[in-house]
Tab-separated table of C-alpha atoms in Angstrom:
chain	number	residue	atom	x	y	z
A	1	MET	CA	-9.284	-27.349	-1.492
A	2	THR	CA	-6.731	-25.141	0.229
A	3	THR	CA	-7.809	-23.820	3.604
A	4	LEU	CA	-7.072	-20.404	5.045
A	5	GLU	CA	-4.705	-21.911	7.652
A	6	GLU	CA	-2.791	-23.843	4.957
A	7	PHE	CA	-2.538	-20.702	2.825
A	8	ARG	CA	-1.196	-18.623	5.712
A	9	GLU	CA	1.379	-21.309	6.473
A	10	LEU	CA	2.510	-21.281	2.821
A	11	ALA	CA	2.770	-17.466	2.796
A	12	ALA	CA	4.692	-17.412	6.089
A	13	ARG	CA	7.496	-19.505	4.575
A	14	GLY	CA	8.510	-16.581	2.365
A	15	GLU	CA	9.023	-18.828	-0.676
A	16	ALA	CA	7.451	-18.571	-4.100
A	17	LEU	CA	3.862	-19.792	-3.922
A	18	PRO	CA	3.482	-23.117	-5.681
A	19	ASP	CA	2.056	-23.231	-9.222
A	20	ASP	CA	-0.853	-25.109	-7.767
A	21	SER	CA	-4.273	-24.478	-9.206
A	22	GLU	CA	-5.848	-25.096	-5.764
A	23	VAL	CA	-3.728	-22.364	-4.096
A	24	HIS	CA	-4.465	-19.838	-6.866
A	25	ALA	CA	-8.123	-20.782	-6.936
A	26	PHE	CA	-8.282	-20.162	-3.159
A	27	MET	CA	-6.657	-16.732	-3.567
A	28	ILE	CA	-9.081	-15.792	-6.342
A	29	GLU	CA	-12.148	-17.035	-4.496
A	30	THR	CA	-11.169	-15.317	-1.283
A	31	GLY	CA	-10.378	-12.111	-3.125
A	32	GLU	CA	-13.696	-12.028	-4.888
A	33	ARG	CA	-15.469	-12.476	-1.538
A	34	THR	CA	-13.466	-9.583	-0.175
A	35	ARG	CA	-14.252	-7.367	-3.159
A	36	ARG	CA	-17.992	-7.901	-2.529
A	37	LEU	CA	-17.515	-6.663	1.013
A	38	THR	CA	-15.286	-3.701	0.165
A	39	ALA	CA	-17.805	-2.702	-2.554
A	40	ARG	CA	-20.342	-2.240	0.223
A	41	LEU	CA	-17.826	-0.440	2.462
A	42	ASN	CA	-17.022	1.994	-0.340
A	43	GLY	CA	-20.404	2.255	-2.019
A	44	GLU	CA	-22.713	3.506	0.741
A	45	TYR	CA	-22.597	5.597	3.904
A	46	LEU	CA	-22.073	3.470	6.971
A	47	GLU	CA	-21.782	4.599	10.607
A	48	PRO	CA	-18.323	4.148	12.175
A	49	ARG	CA	-19.548	1.120	14.125
A	50	GLU	CA	-20.934	-0.462	10.893
A	51	ARG	CA	-17.652	0.182	9.127
A	52	ALA	CA	-15.710	-1.525	11.890
A	53	GLU	CA	-18.065	-4.485	11.828
A	54	LEU	CA	-17.812	-4.849	8.062
A	55	PHE	CA	-14.024	-4.618	8.294
A	56	GLY	CA	-14.126	-7.494	10.753
A	57	ARG	CA	-16.018	-9.529	8.132
A	58	ILE	CA	-13.319	-8.674	5.567
A	59	THR	CA	-10.478	-9.865	7.798
A	60	GLY	CA	-12.330	-12.652	9.537
A	61	GLU	CA	-11.305	-11.217	12.877
A	62	PRO	CA	-13.472	-8.894	15.075
A	63	ALA	CA	-12.346	-5.263	14.661
A	64	PRO	CA	-10.339	-4.341	17.778
A	65	SER	CA	-11.470	-1.658	20.143
A	66	GLY	CA	-10.915	1.925	18.970
A	67	PHE	CA	-10.499	0.875	15.314
A	68	ARG	CA	-11.462	3.523	12.747
A	69	ILE	CA	-11.421	3.536	8.969
A	70	PHE	CA	-12.358	6.166	6.390
A	71	PRO	CA	-13.367	4.638	3.029
A	72	PRO	CA	-12.560	4.064	0.294
A	73	PHE	CA	-10.398	1.042	1.116
A	74	THR	CA	-9.366	-1.930	-1.020
A	75	CYS	CA	-7.508	-5.094	-0.408
A	76	ASP	CA	-6.534	-8.048	-2.649
A	77	PHE	CA	-7.189	-10.898	-0.191
A	78	GLY	CA	-8.555	-9.568	3.137
A	79	ARG	CA	-7.936	-12.598	5.357
A	80	ASN	CA	-4.322	-11.921	6.274
A	81	ILE	CA	-4.737	-8.508	7.936
A	82	HIS	CA	-4.210	-8.380	11.713
A	83	LEU	CA	-4.817	-5.210	13.731
A	84	ALA	CA	-4.248	-4.244	17.398
A	85	GLU	CA	-6.288	-1.617	19.278
A	86	ASN	CA	-6.839	1.960	18.262
A	87	VAL	CA	-5.528	1.680	14.672
A	88	PHE	CA	-6.710	4.378	12.243
A	89	ILE	CA	-6.760	3.833	8.479
A	90	ASN	CA	-7.374	6.948	6.404
A	91	SER	CA	-9.126	7.027	3.011
A	92	GLY	CA	-7.747	5.557	-0.209
A	93	CYS	CA	-5.531	2.852	1.313
A	94	ARG	CA	-4.750	-0.320	-0.602
A	95	PHE	CA	-3.587	-3.446	1.214
A	96	GLN	CA	-2.132	-6.335	-0.793
A	97	ASP	CA	-2.207	-8.686	2.151
A	98	GLN	CA	-1.652	-12.222	0.964
A	99	GLY	CA	1.779	-12.266	2.671
A	100	GLY	CA	0.358	-10.940	5.930
A	101	ILE	CA	-0.009	-7.430	7.380
A	102	TRP	CA	0.249	-6.770	11.133
A	103	ILE	CA	-0.407	-3.258	12.489
A	104	GLY	CA	0.371	-2.449	16.092
A	105	ALA	CA	-1.713	-0.544	18.669
A	106	GLY	CA	-2.298	3.117	18.116
A	107	SER	CA	-0.770	3.292	14.629
A	108	LEU	CA	-1.953	5.824	12.064
A	109	ILE	CA	-2.099	4.927	8.341
A	110	GLY	CA	-2.345	8.050	6.165
A	111	HIS	CA	-4.212	8.711	2.906
A	112	ASN	CA	-3.467	6.495	-0.108
A	113	VAL	CA	-0.971	4.214	1.636
A	114	VAL	CA	-0.084	1.011	-0.187
A	115	LEU	CA	1.051	-2.047	1.780
A	116	ALA	CA	2.249	-4.638	-0.747
A	117	THR	CA	3.217	-8.044	0.543
A	118	LEU	CA	3.807	-9.790	-2.794
A	119	ASP	CA	6.797	-9.748	-5.123
A	120	HIS	CA	7.291	-11.492	-8.450
A	121	GLU	CA	10.333	-13.631	-9.252
A	122	LEU	CA	12.965	-11.784	-11.236
A	123	SER	CA	13.513	-14.670	-13.702
A	124	VAL	CA	11.699	-13.785	-16.918
A	125	ALA	CA	10.624	-17.407	-17.361
A	126	ARG	CA	9.107	-17.472	-13.840
A	127	ARG	CA	7.960	-13.816	-13.608
A	128	GLY	CA	4.411	-14.801	-12.893
A	129	ARG	CA	5.280	-16.641	-9.693
A	130	LEU	CA	4.405	-14.820	-6.481
A	131	VAL	CA	6.746	-14.441	-3.500
A	132	PRO	CA	5.074	-13.348	-0.289
A	133	GLY	CA	6.687	-11.322	2.499
A	134	PRO	CA	4.939	-9.978	5.608
A	135	ILE	CA	4.677	-6.321	6.582
A	136	ARG	CA	4.871	-5.750	10.328
A	137	ILE	CA	4.148	-2.304	11.701
A	138	GLY	CA	4.819	-1.637	15.386
A	139	ARG	CA	2.940	0.442	17.978
A	140	ARG	CA	2.246	4.157	17.569
A	141	VAL	CA	3.711	4.308	14.107
A	142	TRP	CA	2.691	7.220	11.845
A	143	ILE	CA	2.723	6.465	8.138
A	144	GLY	CA	2.145	9.593	6.047
A	145	ALA	CA	0.112	10.040	2.885
A	146	ASN	CA	1.036	8.263	-0.362
A	147	VAL	CA	3.605	5.956	1.252
A	148	THR	CA	4.364	2.581	-0.277
A	149	VAL	CA	5.669	-0.203	1.978
A	150	LEU	CA	7.100	-3.239	0.219
A	151	ALA	CA	7.059	-6.966	1.130
A	152	GLY	CA	9.117	-8.114	4.070
A	153	VAL	CA	9.471	-4.753	5.738
A	154	ARG	CA	9.300	-4.284	9.523
A	155	ILE	CA	8.570	-0.833	10.908
A	156	GLY	CA	9.592	-0.403	14.531
A	157	ASP	CA	7.601	1.170	17.386
A	158	GLY	CA	7.065	4.890	17.300
A	159	ALA	CA	8.562	5.409	13.863
A	160	VAL	CA	7.367	8.083	11.398
A	161	VAL	CA	7.347	7.485	7.643
A	162	ALA	CA	7.242	10.779	5.754
A	163	ALA	CA	4.643	11.376	3.026
A	164	GLY	CA	5.513	9.912	-0.382
A	165	ALA	CA	8.261	7.532	0.851
A	166	VAL	CA	8.853	4.143	-0.637
A	167	VAL	CA	9.966	1.808	2.172
A	168	THR	CA	12.132	-1.017	0.894
A	169	ARG	CA	13.917	-2.002	4.111
A	170	ASP	CA	13.267	-2.237	7.837
A	171	VAL	CA	12.676	1.017	9.775
A	172	PRO	CA	14.286	1.325	13.226
A	173	SER	CA	12.018	2.219	16.170
A	174	PHE	CA	11.703	5.958	17.031
A	175	THR	CA	13.138	7.218	13.723
A	176	ILE	CA	11.789	9.405	10.973
A	177	VAL	CA	12.386	8.025	7.460
A	178	GLY	CA	11.627	9.543	4.112
A	179	GLY	CA	12.489	9.543	0.423
A	180	VAL	CA	12.688	7.050	-2.403
A	181	PRO	CA	13.939	4.653	-1.316
A	182	ALA	CA	13.270	5.649	2.328
A	183	ARG	CA	16.305	6.467	4.522
A	184	VAL	CA	16.644	7.556	8.134
A	185	ILE	CA	16.318	11.346	8.453
A	186	ARG	CA	16.780	11.529	12.182
A	187	ARG	CA	15.975	9.833	15.489
A	188	LEU	CA	13.150	11.107	17.615
A	189	THR	CA	14.244	13.069	20.647
A	190	GLU	CA	13.705	11.728	24.155
A	191	GLU	CA	11.034	14.445	24.608
A	192	GLU	CA	9.285	13.294	21.424
A	193	ILE	CA	9.336	9.653	22.479
A	194	GLY	CA	8.161	10.375	26.000
A	195	GLU	CA	6.257	7.546	27.623
A	196	GLY	CA	3.656	7.100	24.871
A	197	LEU	CA	4.272	3.394	24.325
A	198	GLY	CA	4.215	2.125	27.850
A	199	ASP	CA	5.549	-1.341	28.540
A	200	GLY	CA	5.258	-4.575	26.608
A	201	GLU	CA	6.611	-6.256	23.466
A	202	SER	CA	6.296	-4.608	20.095
A	203	ASP	CA	3.242	-5.562	18.066
A	204	ALA	CA	5.621	-5.653	15.053
A	205	ALA	CA	7.077	-8.878	16.397
A	206	GLY	CA	3.831	-10.740	15.597
């Protein structure tokens, strides 16, 4: 049977996942386990601490300090989501995380954001094959409501993604992007950047 470590290694290669019944069985089994947990997260009132603890069970990693989430929340897999401190996830978000999602410290994820780490092959004959690509979000990023971020995208530190954008390519640090597909609108001013990030390497490098 495929292990979580083996699956993550496969996904990290960025190649089409093998047509291997064990790999797909592992994805399905893990996804069903996650859906049982998200059903509880979404189906009853939980205190903020309880929500954080349950999210830690979904990801298999303890929720970091300062983590907050407003349900409802859904994810396809659950075990390839990695968060730094003080991340906030607003209600209605959907994470397709088989390819891996990393969110840096202090980042804000708005209402109804979709993070999609899987593509399908373009070939009609192989359309059912899944191609993973990680999404890496840096520190103090603000992603507005109803944004979709596609597989393989890296969003740099301090960036802002305007509401309704579809992000198909990397976003430079300290820029505002918007539109479909998203394009750079402007760079943040020195005053807007300030000293909010402090020192250290970007969490998007993960």
